CSV table of C-alpha atoms in Angstrom, one decimal:
chain,number,residue,atom,x,y,z
S,1,MET,CA,-23.1,5.4,-1.3
S,2,ASN,CA,-23.0,7.7,1.7
S,3,SER,CA,-19.9,9.1,3.3
S,4,MET,CA,-19.7,6.4,6.0
S,5,GLU,CA,-20.1,3.6,3.4
S,6,HIS,CA,-17.5,5.3,1.2
S,7,THR,CA,-15.0,5.4,4.1
S,8,ASN,CA,-15.8,1.8,5.0
S,9,ALA,CA,-15.2,0.7,1.4
S,10,LEU,CA,-11.8,2.5,1.5
S,11,THR,CA,-10.8,0.7,4.7
S,12,GLU,CA,-12.0,-2.7,3.6
S,13,THR,CA,-10.5,-2.5,0.1
S,14,ALA,CA,-7.1,-1.4,1.6
S,15,MET,CA,-7.2,-4.2,4.1
S,16,LYS,CA,-8.0,-6.7,1.4
S,17,ILE,CA,-5.1,-5.5,-0.8
S,18,PHE,CA,-2.6,-5.5,2.1
S,19,GLU,CA,-3.7,-9.1,3.0
S,20,GLU,CA,-3.8,-10.5,-0.5
S,21,ALA,CA,-1.0,-8.6,-2.3
S,22,ALA,CA,1.4,-8.1,0.6
S,23,PHE,CA,0.4,-11.0,2.8
S,24,ALA,CA,0.0,-8.7,5.7
S,25,LEU,CA,-1.6,-9.6,9.0
S,26,ILE,CA,-3.9,-6.7,10.0
S,27,ASP,CA,-3.9,-5.7,13.6
S,28,GLY,CA,-6.9,-3.4,13.4
S,29,VAL,CA,-8.0,0.1,12.7
S,30,GLU,CA,-7.2,1.8,16.1
S,31,ARG,CA,-4.0,3.8,16.6
S,32,GLU,CA,-1.8,2.5,19.4
S,33,GLU,CA,-1.8,5.1,22.3
S,34,GLU,CA,1.9,5.1,22.9
S,35,ARG,CA,3.3,5.1,19.5
S,36,GLU,CA,6.9,6.1,18.7
S,37,LYS,CA,7.4,8.6,15.9
S,38,GLN,CA,8.1,6.7,12.7
S,39,GLU,CA,9.8,7.7,9.4
S,40,GLN,CA,7.1,7.7,6.7
S,41,ILE,CA,6.6,7.9,3.0
S,42,ALA,CA,3.6,8.9,0.9
S,43,THR,CA,2.2,8.5,-2.6
S,44,LYS,CA,-0.9,9.6,-4.5
S,45,VAL,CA,-2.8,8.1,-7.4
S,46,SER,CA,-5.4,10.1,-9.3
S,47,PHE,CA,-8.4,8.8,-11.2
S,48,GLN,CA,-10.5,10.2,-14.0
S,49,GLY,CA,-13.9,9.3,-15.3
S,50,PRO,CA,-17.5,10.0,-14.2
S,51,LYS,CA,-15.9,11.3,-11.0
S,52,THR,CA,-12.3,12.6,-10.7
S,53,GLY,CA,-10.3,12.5,-7.5
S,54,THR,CA,-7.2,11.2,-5.8
S,55,LEU,CA,-6.2,8.5,-3.4
S,56,TYR,CA,-3.4,9.3,-1.0
S,57,VAL,CA,-1.6,6.6,0.9
S,58,LYS,CA,1.0,7.2,3.7
S,59,LEU,CA,2.9,4.3,5.3
S,60,ASP,CA,5.5,3.9,8.0
S,61,THR,CA,8.7,3.3,5.9
S,62,GLN,CA,9.3,0.1,7.8
S,63,LEU,CA,5.9,-1.1,6.8
S,64,ALA,CA,6.6,-0.3,3.1
S,65,VAL,CA,9.8,-2.3,3.3
S,66,MET,CA,8.0,-5.2,4.9
S,67,PHE,CA,5.4,-5.1,2.1
S,68,ALA,CA,8.3,-5.1,-0.5
S,69,GLU,CA,9.8,-8.1,1.2
S,70,ASN,CA,6.5,-10.0,1.2
S,71,MET,CA,5.5,-9.0,-2.4
S,72,LEU,CA,8.9,-10.0,-3.9
S,73,GLY,CA,9.5,-13.0,-1.7
S,74,LEU,CA,12.7,-11.5,-0.2
S,75,ASP,CA,14.2,-12.4,3.2
S,76,PRO,CA,13.6,-10.0,6.1
S,77,GLY,CA,16.4,-7.4,6.0
S,78,ASP,CA,17.3,-7.9,2.4
S,79,PRO,CA,18.8,-4.6,1.2
S,80,ASP,CA,16.9,-4.9,-2.0
S,81,ALA,CA,13.6,-4.6,-0.1
S,82,VAL,CA,14.8,-1.4,1.6
S,83,ASN,CA,15.3,0.2,-1.8
S,84,LYS,CA,11.9,-1.1,-3.1
S,85,GLY,CA,9.7,0.1,-0.2
S,86,ALA,CA,8.6,3.2,-2.2
S,87,ASP,CA,7.8,1.1,-5.3
S,88,ALA,CA,5.8,-1.4,-3.2
S,89,LEU,CA,3.8,1.5,-1.8
S,90,LYS,CA,3.1,2.9,-5.3
S,91,GLU,CA,2.0,-0.6,-6.6
S,92,LEU,CA,-0.3,-1.1,-3.6
S,93,ALA,CA,-1.8,2.4,-4.0
S,94,ASN,CA,-2.5,1.5,-7.7
S,95,MET,CA,-4.2,-1.7,-6.7
S,96,ILE,CA,-6.3,-0.1,-3.9
S,97,CYS,CA,-7.5,2.6,-6.3
S,98,GLY,CA,-8.3,0.1,-9.1
S,99,ASN,CA,-10.2,-2.2,-6.7
S,100,LEU,CA,-12.0,0.6,-4.9
S,101,LEU,CA,-13.5,2.5,-7.8
S,102,PRO,CA,-15.9,-0.3,-8.9
S,103,VAL,CA,-16.9,-0.8,-5.2
S,104,VAL,CA,-17.7,2.9,-4.8
S,105,TYR,CA,-19.1,3.9,-8.2
S,106,GLY,CA,-20.1,0.5,-9.7
S,107,VAL,CA,-18.5,-2.0,-12.1
S,108,GLU,CA,-20.2,-0.5,-15.2
S,109,LYS,CA,-18.5,2.9,-14.7
S,110,GLU,CA,-15.3,3.4,-16.7
S,111,PHE,CA,-12.3,5.1,-15.1
S,112,LYS,CA,-8.7,5.8,-15.9
S,113,VAL,CA,-6.2,5.4,-13.1
S,114,LEU,CA,-3.1,7.5,-13.5
S,115,ALA,CA,0.4,6.3,-12.5
S,116,PRO,CA,1.1,6.7,-8.8
S,117,VAL,CA,3.6,9.4,-7.8
S,118,GLU,CA,5.6,10.0,-4.6
S,119,MET,CA,4.6,13.0,-2.6
S,120,PRO,CA,6.1,15.1,0.3
S,121,LEU,CA,4.6,14.2,3.7
S,122,ASP,CA,3.7,17.9,4.3
S,123,ASP,CA,1.4,17.7,1.3
S,124,TYR,CA,-0.3,14.7,2.7
S,125,ASP,CA,-0.9,16.6,6.0
S,126,ALA,CA,-2.3,19.5,4.1
S,127,VAL,CA,-4.7,17.3,2.2
S,128,LEU,CA,-5.9,15.7,5.5
S,129,LYS,CA,-7.4,19.1,6.4
S,130,THR,CA,-9.5,19.1,3.3
S,131,SER,CA,-13.2,18.8,3.9
S,132,GLY,CA,-14.9,15.8,2.4
S,133,ALA,CA,-11.8,13.6,2.6
S,134,HIS,CA,-12.5,9.9,3.4
S,135,GLU,CA,-9.9,8.8,5.8
S,136,ALA,CA,-8.8,5.3,6.9
S,137,LEU,CA,-6.2,4.1,9.3
S,138,ILE,CA,-5.0,0.5,9.3
S,139,VAL,CA,-2.5,-1.0,11.7
S,140,VAL,CA,-0.3,-3.8,10.5
S,141,GLU,CA,2.1,-5.5,13.0
S,142,GLY,CA,2.2,-2.3,15.0
S,143,LEU,CA,2.9,-0.1,12.0
S,144,GLU,CA,0.5,2.3,10.4
S,145,ALA,CA,-1.0,2.8,7.0
S,146,ASN,CA,-3.0,6.0,6.4
S,147,LEU,CA,-5.3,6.6,3.5
S,148,LEU,CA,-7.3,9.5,2.2
S,149,MET,CA,-9.6,9.6,-0.8
S,150,ILE,CA,-10.9,12.9,-2.1
S,151,GLU,CA,-13.2,13.7,-5.0
S,152,ASP,CA,-12.5,16.9,-6.9
O,1,MET,CA,5.9,-27.6,-24.8
O,2,ASP,CA,8.2,-27.4,-21.8
O,3,ASN,CA,7.9,-24.3,-19.7
O,4,LYS,CA,11.5,-23.2,-20.6
O,5,ASP,CA,10.4,-23.2,-24.3
O,6,VAL,CA,7.6,-20.8,-23.5
O,7,THR,CA,9.1,-17.3,-24.0
O,8,ILE,CA,7.4,-14.4,-22.3
O,9,LEU,CA,7.6,-10.6,-22.8
O,10,ILE,CA,6.6,-8.7,-19.6
O,11,VAL,CA,5.0,-5.2,-20.2
O,12,ASP,CA,4.4,-3.0,-17.2
O,13,ASP,CA,5.3,0.6,-16.5
O,14,ALA,CA,6.0,-0.3,-12.8
O,15,LYS,CA,9.5,-1.8,-12.4
O,16,PHE,CA,8.3,-3.3,-9.1
O,17,MET,CA,5.6,-5.3,-10.9
O,18,ARG,CA,7.9,-6.4,-13.7
O,19,VAL,CA,10.3,-7.8,-11.0
O,20,LYS,CA,7.4,-9.6,-9.3
O,21,LEU,CA,6.1,-11.1,-12.5
O,22,ARG,CA,9.6,-12.1,-13.7
O,23,LYS,CA,10.2,-13.9,-10.4
O,24,ILE,CA,6.9,-15.8,-10.5
O,25,LEU,CA,7.4,-16.9,-14.1
O,26,GLU,CA,11.1,-17.8,-13.8
O,27,ASP,CA,10.3,-19.8,-10.7
O,28,ALA,CA,7.8,-21.7,-12.7
O,29,GLY,CA,10.5,-22.4,-15.4
O,30,TYR,CA,9.4,-20.0,-18.1
O,31,THR,CA,11.9,-18.0,-20.1
O,32,ILE,CA,11.6,-14.2,-20.0
O,33,THR,CA,12.8,-12.6,-23.2
O,34,GLY,CA,12.5,-9.0,-22.0
O,35,GLU,CA,10.7,-6.3,-20.1
O,36,ALA,CA,9.0,-3.3,-21.7
O,37,GLN,CA,7.9,-0.3,-19.7
O,38,ASP,CA,5.5,1.3,-22.0
O,39,GLY,CA,3.3,0.4,-25.0
O,40,ARG,CA,5.6,1.7,-27.6
O,41,GLU,CA,8.5,-0.3,-26.3
O,42,ALA,CA,6.3,-3.3,-26.1
O,43,VAL,CA,5.5,-3.3,-29.8
O,44,ARG,CA,9.1,-2.8,-30.7
O,45,MET,CA,10.3,-5.6,-28.4
O,46,TYR,CA,7.5,-7.9,-29.5
O,47,THR,CA,8.5,-7.4,-33.2
O,48,GLU,CA,12.1,-8.2,-32.4
O,49,GLN,CA,11.6,-11.1,-30.0
O,50,ARG,CA,8.4,-12.8,-31.1
O,51,PRO,CA,7.7,-14.2,-27.6
O,52,VAL,CA,5.2,-17.0,-27.2
O,53,ILE,CA,3.2,-15.0,-24.7
O,54,THR,CA,3.1,-11.3,-23.7
O,55,THR,CA,1.8,-10.1,-20.3
O,56,MET,CA,0.4,-6.6,-20.8
O,57,ASP,CA,-0.4,-4.0,-18.2
O,58,ILE,CA,-3.3,-1.8,-19.3
O,59,THR,CA,-2.6,1.5,-17.6
O,60,MET,CA,0.6,2.9,-18.9
O,61,PRO,CA,1.7,6.4,-19.8
O,62,GLU,CA,1.5,7.5,-23.4
O,63,VAL,CA,0.7,4.3,-25.2
O,64,ASP,CA,-1.6,2.1,-23.0
O,65,GLY,CA,-1.8,-1.7,-23.0
O,66,ILE,CA,-4.9,-2.0,-25.2
O,67,THR,CA,-3.5,0.3,-27.9
O,68,ALA,CA,-0.2,-1.7,-27.8
O,69,MET,CA,-2.0,-5.0,-28.0
O,70,LYS,CA,-3.9,-3.7,-31.1
O,71,ALA,CA,-0.5,-2.7,-32.7
O,72,ILE,CA,1.0,-6.1,-31.9
O,73,LYS,CA,-2.0,-7.9,-33.4
O,74,LYS,CA,-1.3,-6.1,-36.7
O,75,VAL,CA,2.2,-7.4,-36.6
O,76,GLU,CA,1.1,-10.9,-35.5
O,77,PRO,CA,-2.6,-11.6,-35.5
O,78,ASN,CA,-2.1,-14.8,-33.5
O,79,ALA,CA,-0.1,-13.1,-30.8
O,80,ARG,CA,-1.0,-14.5,-27.4
O,81,ILE,CA,-1.5,-11.7,-25.0
O,82,VAL,CA,-2.7,-11.7,-21.3
O,83,MET,CA,-3.9,-8.3,-20.0
O,84,ILE,CA,-3.1,-7.4,-16.3
O,85,SER,CA,-4.8,-4.6,-14.5
O,86,ALA,CA,-5.8,-3.4,-11.1
O,87,LEU,CA,-8.9,-1.9,-12.6
O,88,GLY,CA,-11.3,-4.8,-12.9
O,89,GLN,CA,-14.2,-3.0,-14.6
O,90,LYS,CA,-16.4,-4.8,-17.0
O,91,GLU,CA,-15.9,-2.4,-19.9
O,92,LYS,CA,-12.1,-2.8,-19.7
O,93,VAL,CA,-12.3,-6.6,-19.6
O,94,ARG,CA,-14.8,-6.6,-22.5
O,95,GLU,CA,-12.7,-4.2,-24.5
O,96,SER,CA,-9.5,-6.2,-24.0
O,97,ILE,CA,-11.1,-9.5,-25.0
O,98,PHE,CA,-12.8,-7.9,-28.0
O,99,ALA,CA,-9.4,-6.5,-29.1
O,100,GLY,CA,-7.9,-10.0,-28.9
O,101,ALA,CA,-6.6,-10.6,-25.4
O,102,MET,CA,-6.6,-14.3,-24.5
O,103,ASP,CA,-7.2,-13.7,-20.8
O,104,PHE,CA,-7.4,-11.0,-18.1
O,105,ILE,CA,-5.7,-11.0,-14.7
O,106,ILE,CA,-6.9,-8.6,-12.1
O,107,LYS,CA,-4.4,-7.4,-9.4
O,108,PRO,CA,-3.8,-8.4,-6.8
O,109,PHE,CA,-3.0,-11.8,-8.1
O,110,THR,CA,-1.4,-14.9,-6.7
O,111,PRO,CA,1.6,-16.7,-8.3
O,112,GLU,CA,-0.8,-19.7,-8.8
O,113,LYS,CA,-3.3,-17.6,-10.7
O,114,VAL,CA,-0.5,-16.2,-13.0
O,115,THR,CA,1.0,-19.6,-13.7
O,116,GLU,CA,-2.4,-21.2,-14.3
O,117,VAL,CA,-3.3,-18.6,-16.9
O,118,ILE,CA,0.1,-18.8,-18.6
O,119,SER,CA,0.1,-22.6,-18.6
O,120,ARG,CA,-3.4,-22.6,-20.2
O,121,ILE,CA,-2.5,-20.1,-22.9
O,122,ALA,CA,0.8,-21.8,-23.7
O,123,SER,CA,-1.0,-25.1,-24.3
O,124,LYS,CA,-3.4,-23.6,-26.8
């Protein structure tokens, strides 16, 4: 799989997980021109096997809360969802990584996916500058999901 | 067997996923006996509670789901265990079934998929 195919696989897998696990309606993959600055949260999940690497996911916090509401069947604005946005992000990152690895490397290859961990936003921005990173942007109801996948 | 008589132990290191599974299963009328967050706790809770069905995440820190399932099978060879994982690779599915899992659910799942699998296993 070449770099472009790898990036496309990342985008398509993330969209599939957002749609199927979080019942999200995807707007597209283009950033809105006049976007207000949003509070964000990030997580990372590492994998080990024939290839090692890490998937990084950064979401607008409001989007993470919306995902939590959808995944847990909570009403919009439920305080419980506000507290569970970060957990929803970690679970989605786990699913994206688990579903992406067979697409990129083949179903016969065996990988171990480690537990997702929260990460500082500054660390995400530092990783973004790494060469060889596969980057995806997905817009959901005007809010952004950013993903990076890097092989060690 | 009525759904309420089907007791279920949920094993997953992610609290979020335990909450989601509990909601799906309780909404379908099943009885949750407990939630374990790692393989070691799963074996202890299974031994104490003897649930009809155990849902078992594969990837967990320290003792993973397949290791925990093997330990539970030593306690109760007929234990009914459903593996749940985001990593749907053939080898993991094969290893789980070989080790005694009755079914395998790949994340993301729908509530309908979960209740269909649980209903089928409960009726066996």
